């Protein structure tokens, strides 16, 4: 498909475990964004990539969160030592370049921490 | 917070009626975008309006932007049951280094 793909679509794990969420952006899109959406809420900006570089990581909620992007394509969001408050839907979006561009979203990963 | 805030939080109308949703924000912006989200899905981009534009149309959608009041409105005319979704505004702020701020959304229910 030509859209943004996220995997897994659902993830249930125990508190304290590490999780890895994956995002495949639209081919050729240089900008990639991660957001978190709690139930019935708006989107919380986490981090963005321009190519493989993440100029601003201040949106990440804690040092348990990290993200990387390789080859200007796939991105991985890793949460270490998960806590129950990490339960949310994690959305990824991409756009052809930074700024003034519509973002194309995946359907998200629904993360549940038991 | 620099986040936009949508108003109302929820809106229920009959099919064929118009739906108006509002968005307010706090700091100067480069542009403002509206998105819709169906339950359990990602967001879909509807329309982008730049800070030097006042009004934009796309099909049954009409967006206005008043930078002096730091507010925007989204009008959906002749609503359909399929328009039922949550609608979000997103702003990227001058000096915001490409961060995008989303409001908490308006949940629209269009009754057939």
GROMACS .gro file of C-alpha atoms in nm:
model
  226
    1UNK     CA    1   0.000   0.000   0.000
    2UNK     CA    2   0.101   0.362  -0.044
    3UNK     CA    3   0.009   0.484   0.303
    4UNK     CA    4   0.190   0.506   0.634
    5UNK     CA    5   0.212   0.165   0.793
    6UNK     CA    6   0.248   0.102   1.166
    7UNK     CA    7   0.312  -0.223   1.346
    8UNK     CA    8   0.196  -0.386   1.554
    9UNK     CA    9  -0.158  -0.253   1.542
   10UNK     CA   10  -0.214  -0.368   1.899
   11UNK     CA   11   0.032  -0.449   2.175
   12UNK     CA   12  -0.047  -0.575   2.524
   13UNK     CA   13   0.244  -0.614   2.761
   14UNK     CA   14   0.324  -0.629   3.129
   15UNK     CA   15   0.447  -0.335   3.327
   16UNK     CA   16   0.826  -0.316   3.325
   17UNK     CA   17   0.873  -0.474   2.982
   18UNK     CA   18   1.029  -0.292   2.687
   19UNK     CA   19   0.827  -0.234   2.370
   20UNK     CA   20   0.924  -0.137   2.019
   21UNK     CA   21   0.683   0.032   1.781
   22UNK     CA   22   0.752   0.057   1.412
   23UNK     CA   23   0.655   0.310   1.148
   24UNK     CA   24   0.699   0.277   0.771
   25UNK     CA   25   0.641   0.620   0.617
   26UNK     CA   26   0.529   0.693   0.264
   27UNK     CA   27   0.819   0.638   0.027
   28UNK     CA   28   1.009   0.959  -0.038
   29UNK     CA   29   0.872   1.146   0.263
   30UNK     CA   30   1.161   1.306   0.447
   31UNK     CA   31   0.969   1.425   0.753
   32UNK     CA   32   0.837   1.178   1.010
   33UNK     CA   33   0.645   1.251   1.329
   34UNK     CA   34   0.544   1.051   1.636
   35UNK     CA   35   0.243   1.141   1.850
   36UNK     CA   36   0.069   0.989   2.149
   37UNK     CA   37  -0.309   0.995   2.190
   38UNK     CA   38  -0.472   0.901   2.516
   39UNK     CA   39  -0.831   0.780   2.513
   40UNK     CA   40  -1.067   1.052   2.391
   41UNK     CA   41  -0.790   1.311   2.389
   42UNK     CA   42  -0.596   1.512   2.136
   43UNK     CA   43  -0.250   1.431   2.009
   44UNK     CA   44   0.061   1.488   2.214
   45UNK     CA   45   0.366   1.566   2.001
   46UNK     CA   46   0.659   1.341   2.085
   47UNK     CA   47   0.934   1.383   1.826
   48UNK     CA   48   0.998   1.452   1.460
   49UNK     CA   49   1.267   1.345   1.216
   50UNK     CA   50   1.407   1.531   0.920
   51UNK     CA   51   1.579   1.252   0.735
   52UNK     CA   52   1.753   1.049   1.002
   53UNK     CA   53   1.803   1.344   1.232
   54UNK     CA   54   1.580   1.436   1.528
   55UNK     CA   55   1.660   1.802   1.601
   56UNK     CA   56   1.429   1.826   1.902
   57UNK     CA   57   1.363   1.545   2.144
   58UNK     CA   58   1.209   1.757   2.418
   59UNK     CA   59   0.859   1.619   2.351
   60UNK     CA   60   0.955   1.270   2.467
   61UNK     CA   61   0.781   1.221   2.806
   62UNK     CA   62   1.078   1.066   2.987
   63UNK     CA   63   1.419   0.913   2.930
   64UNK     CA   64   1.247   0.576   2.898
   65UNK     CA   65   1.135   0.688   2.552
   66UNK     CA   66   1.370   0.689   2.255
   67UNK     CA   67   1.329   0.693   1.879
   68UNK     CA   68   1.548   0.640   1.580
   69UNK     CA   69   1.516   0.646   1.206
   70UNK     CA   70   1.743   0.466   0.964
   71UNK     CA   71   1.797   0.511   0.593
   72UNK     CA   72   1.560   0.806   0.593
   73UNK     CA   73   1.274   0.560   0.603
   74UNK     CA   74   1.162   0.327   0.883
   75UNK     CA   75   1.140   0.468   1.234
   76UNK     CA   76   1.123   0.286   1.566
   77UNK     CA   77   0.986   0.424   1.891
   78UNK     CA   78   1.113   0.232   2.194
   79UNK     CA   79   0.968   0.251   2.542
   80UNK     CA   80   1.177   0.091   2.815
   81UNK     CA   81   1.045  -0.033   3.149
   82UNK     CA   82   0.686   0.044   3.050
   83UNK     CA   83   0.446   0.195   3.302
   84UNK     CA   84   0.067   0.188   3.303
   85UNK     CA   85   0.054   0.558   3.213
   86UNK     CA   86   0.226   0.469   2.885
   87UNK     CA   87  -0.099   0.307   2.770
   88UNK     CA   88  -0.221   0.503   2.468
   89UNK     CA   89  -0.239   0.498   2.091
   90UNK     CA   90   0.092   0.589   1.930
   91UNK     CA   91   0.049   0.754   1.592
   92UNK     CA   92   0.309   0.808   1.326
   93UNK     CA   93   0.280   1.057   1.040
   94UNK     CA   94   0.497   1.153   0.746
   95UNK     CA   95   0.510   1.441   0.503
   96UNK     CA   96   0.718   1.519   0.195
   97UNK     CA   97   0.920   1.780   0.383
   98UNK     CA   98   0.909   1.989   0.696
   99UNK     CA   99   0.662   2.266   0.764
  100UNK     CA  100   0.347   2.383   0.584
  101UNK     CA  101   0.273   2.031   0.468
  102UNK     CA  102  -0.023   1.801   0.530
  103UNK     CA  103   0.073   1.504   0.739
  104UNK     CA  104  -0.023   1.152   0.639
  105UNK     CA  105  -0.105   0.935   0.938
  106UNK     CA  106  -0.090   0.565   1.003
  107UNK     CA  107  -0.367   0.395   1.199
  108UNK     CA  108  -0.152   0.379   1.509
  109UNK     CA  109  -0.038   0.119   1.759
  110UNK     CA  110  -0.272   0.071   2.053
  111UNK     CA  111  -0.048  -0.001   2.351
  112UNK     CA  112  -0.192  -0.146   2.670
  113UNK     CA  113   0.024  -0.192   2.977
  114UNK     CA  114  -0.112  -0.438   3.230
  115UNK     CA  115   0.015   2.547   2.660
  116UNK     CA  116   0.037   2.639   2.296
  117UNK     CA  117  -0.221   2.380   2.199
  118UNK     CA  118  -0.525   2.470   2.001
  119UNK     CA  119  -0.856   2.413   2.167
  120UNK     CA  120  -1.165   2.306   1.976
  121UNK     CA  121  -1.512   2.412   2.066
  122UNK     CA  122  -1.758   2.255   2.117
  123UNK     CA  123  -1.621   1.929   2.257
  124UNK     CA  124  -1.918   1.744   2.112
  125UNK     CA  125  -2.179   1.830   1.852
  126UNK     CA  126  -2.484   1.633   1.746
  127UNK     CA  127  -2.686   1.735   1.441
  128UNK     CA  128  -2.929   1.592   1.188
  129UNK     CA  129  -2.820   1.491   0.841
  130UNK     CA  130  -2.847   1.786   0.604
  131UNK     CA  131  -2.770   2.047   0.869
  132UNK     CA  132  -2.450   2.248   0.879
  133UNK     CA  133  -2.184   2.183   1.144
  134UNK     CA  134  -1.952   2.453   1.272
  135UNK     CA  135  -1.647   2.383   1.486
  136UNK     CA  136  -1.409   2.639   1.626
  137UNK     CA  137  -1.042   2.634   1.717
  138UNK     CA  138  -0.850   2.883   1.927
  139UNK     CA  139  -0.476   2.902   1.979
  140UNK     CA  140  -0.235   3.113   2.180
  141UNK     CA  141   0.074   3.211   1.982
  142UNK     CA  142   0.143   3.329   1.627
  143UNK     CA  143   0.130   3.056   1.367
  144UNK     CA  144   0.270   2.970   1.028
  145UNK     CA  145  -0.035   2.774   0.925
  146UNK     CA  146  -0.336   2.590   1.064
  147UNK     CA  147  -0.463   2.253   0.951
  148UNK     CA  148  -0.784   2.062   1.009
  149UNK     CA  149  -0.796   1.685   1.033
  150UNK     CA  150  -1.067   1.429   1.087
  151UNK     CA  151  -1.036   1.100   1.271
  152UNK     CA  152  -1.273   0.809   1.247
  153UNK     CA  153  -1.289   0.584   1.551
  154UNK     CA  154  -0.986   0.358   1.576
  155UNK     CA  155  -0.811   0.510   1.276
  156UNK     CA  156  -0.540   0.762   1.208
  157UNK     CA  157  -0.604   1.124   1.118
  158UNK     CA  158  -0.689   1.234   0.767
  159UNK     CA  159  -0.588   1.576   0.646
  160UNK     CA  160  -0.878   1.796   0.534
  161UNK     CA  161  -0.749   2.143   0.466
  162UNK     CA  162  -0.452   2.372   0.533
  163UNK     CA  163  -0.484   2.748   0.567
  164UNK     CA  164  -0.179   2.972   0.582
  165UNK     CA  165  -0.146   3.262   0.821
  166UNK     CA  166  -0.188   3.515   0.536
  167UNK     CA  167  -0.514   3.355   0.419
  168UNK     CA  168  -0.856   3.434   0.559
  169UNK     CA  169  -1.081   3.175   0.402
  170UNK     CA  170  -1.047   2.851   0.214
  171UNK     CA  171  -1.296   2.610   0.056
  172UNK     CA  172  -1.277   2.243  -0.030
  173UNK     CA  173  -1.597   2.075  -0.143
  174UNK     CA  174  -1.845   2.100   0.146
  175UNK     CA  175  -1.576   2.236   0.379
  176UNK     CA  176  -1.517   2.601   0.451
  177UNK     CA  177  -1.237   2.714   0.680
  178UNK     CA  178  -1.183   3.065   0.809
  179UNK     CA  179  -0.884   3.205   0.994
  180UNK     CA  180  -0.877   3.520   1.206
  181UNK     CA  181  -0.520   3.577   1.320
  182UNK     CA  182  -0.617   3.885   1.521
  183UNK     CA  183  -0.845   3.668   1.735
  184UNK     CA  184  -0.619   3.363   1.708
  185UNK     CA  185  -0.910   3.151   1.597
  186UNK     CA  186  -1.031   2.937   1.311
  187UNK     CA  187  -1.359   2.776   1.221
  188UNK     CA  188  -1.449   2.471   1.016
  189UNK     CA  189  -1.789   2.462   0.853
  190UNK     CA  190  -1.927   2.142   0.704
  191UNK     CA  191  -2.230   2.213   0.492
  192UNK     CA  192  -2.514   1.968   0.418
  193UNK     CA  193  -2.373   1.714   0.662
  194UNK     CA  194  -2.398   1.341   0.603
  195UNK     CA  195  -2.395   1.048   0.842
  196UNK     CA  196  -2.051   0.963   0.701
  197UNK     CA  197  -1.918   1.292   0.840
  198UNK     CA  198  -1.948   1.146   1.189
  199UNK     CA  199  -1.595   1.162   1.330
  200UNK     CA  200  -1.368   1.368   1.555
  201UNK     CA  201  -1.225   1.685   1.407
  202UNK     CA  202  -0.895   1.836   1.517
  203UNK     CA  203  -0.714   2.157   1.441
  204UNK     CA  204  -0.334   2.158   1.433
  205UNK     CA  205  -0.103   2.455   1.439
  206UNK     CA  206   0.265   2.497   1.382
  207UNK     CA  207   0.395   2.801   1.555
  208UNK     CA  208   0.650   3.057   1.448
  209UNK     CA  209   0.974   2.955   1.612
  210UNK     CA  210   0.820   2.621   1.700
  211UNK     CA  211   1.081   2.425   1.508
  212UNK     CA  212   0.830   2.215   1.317
  213UNK     CA  213   0.639   2.100   1.623
  214UNK     CA  214   0.268   2.061   1.560
  215UNK     CA  215   0.010   2.122   1.830
  216UNK     CA  216  -0.325   1.949   1.816
  217UNK     CA  217  -0.634   2.038   2.014
  218UNK     CA  218  -0.847   1.782   2.195
  219UNK     CA  219  -1.099   1.772   1.912
  220UNK     CA  220  -1.469   1.811   1.845
  221UNK     CA  221  -1.666   1.490   1.831
  222UNK     CA  222  -1.930   1.529   1.562
  223UNK     CA  223  -2.230   1.297   1.542
  224UNK     CA  224  -2.451   1.330   1.236
  225UNK     CA  225  -2.778   1.148   1.283
  226UNK     CA  226  -2.939   0.998   0.973
   0.00000   0.00000   0.00000
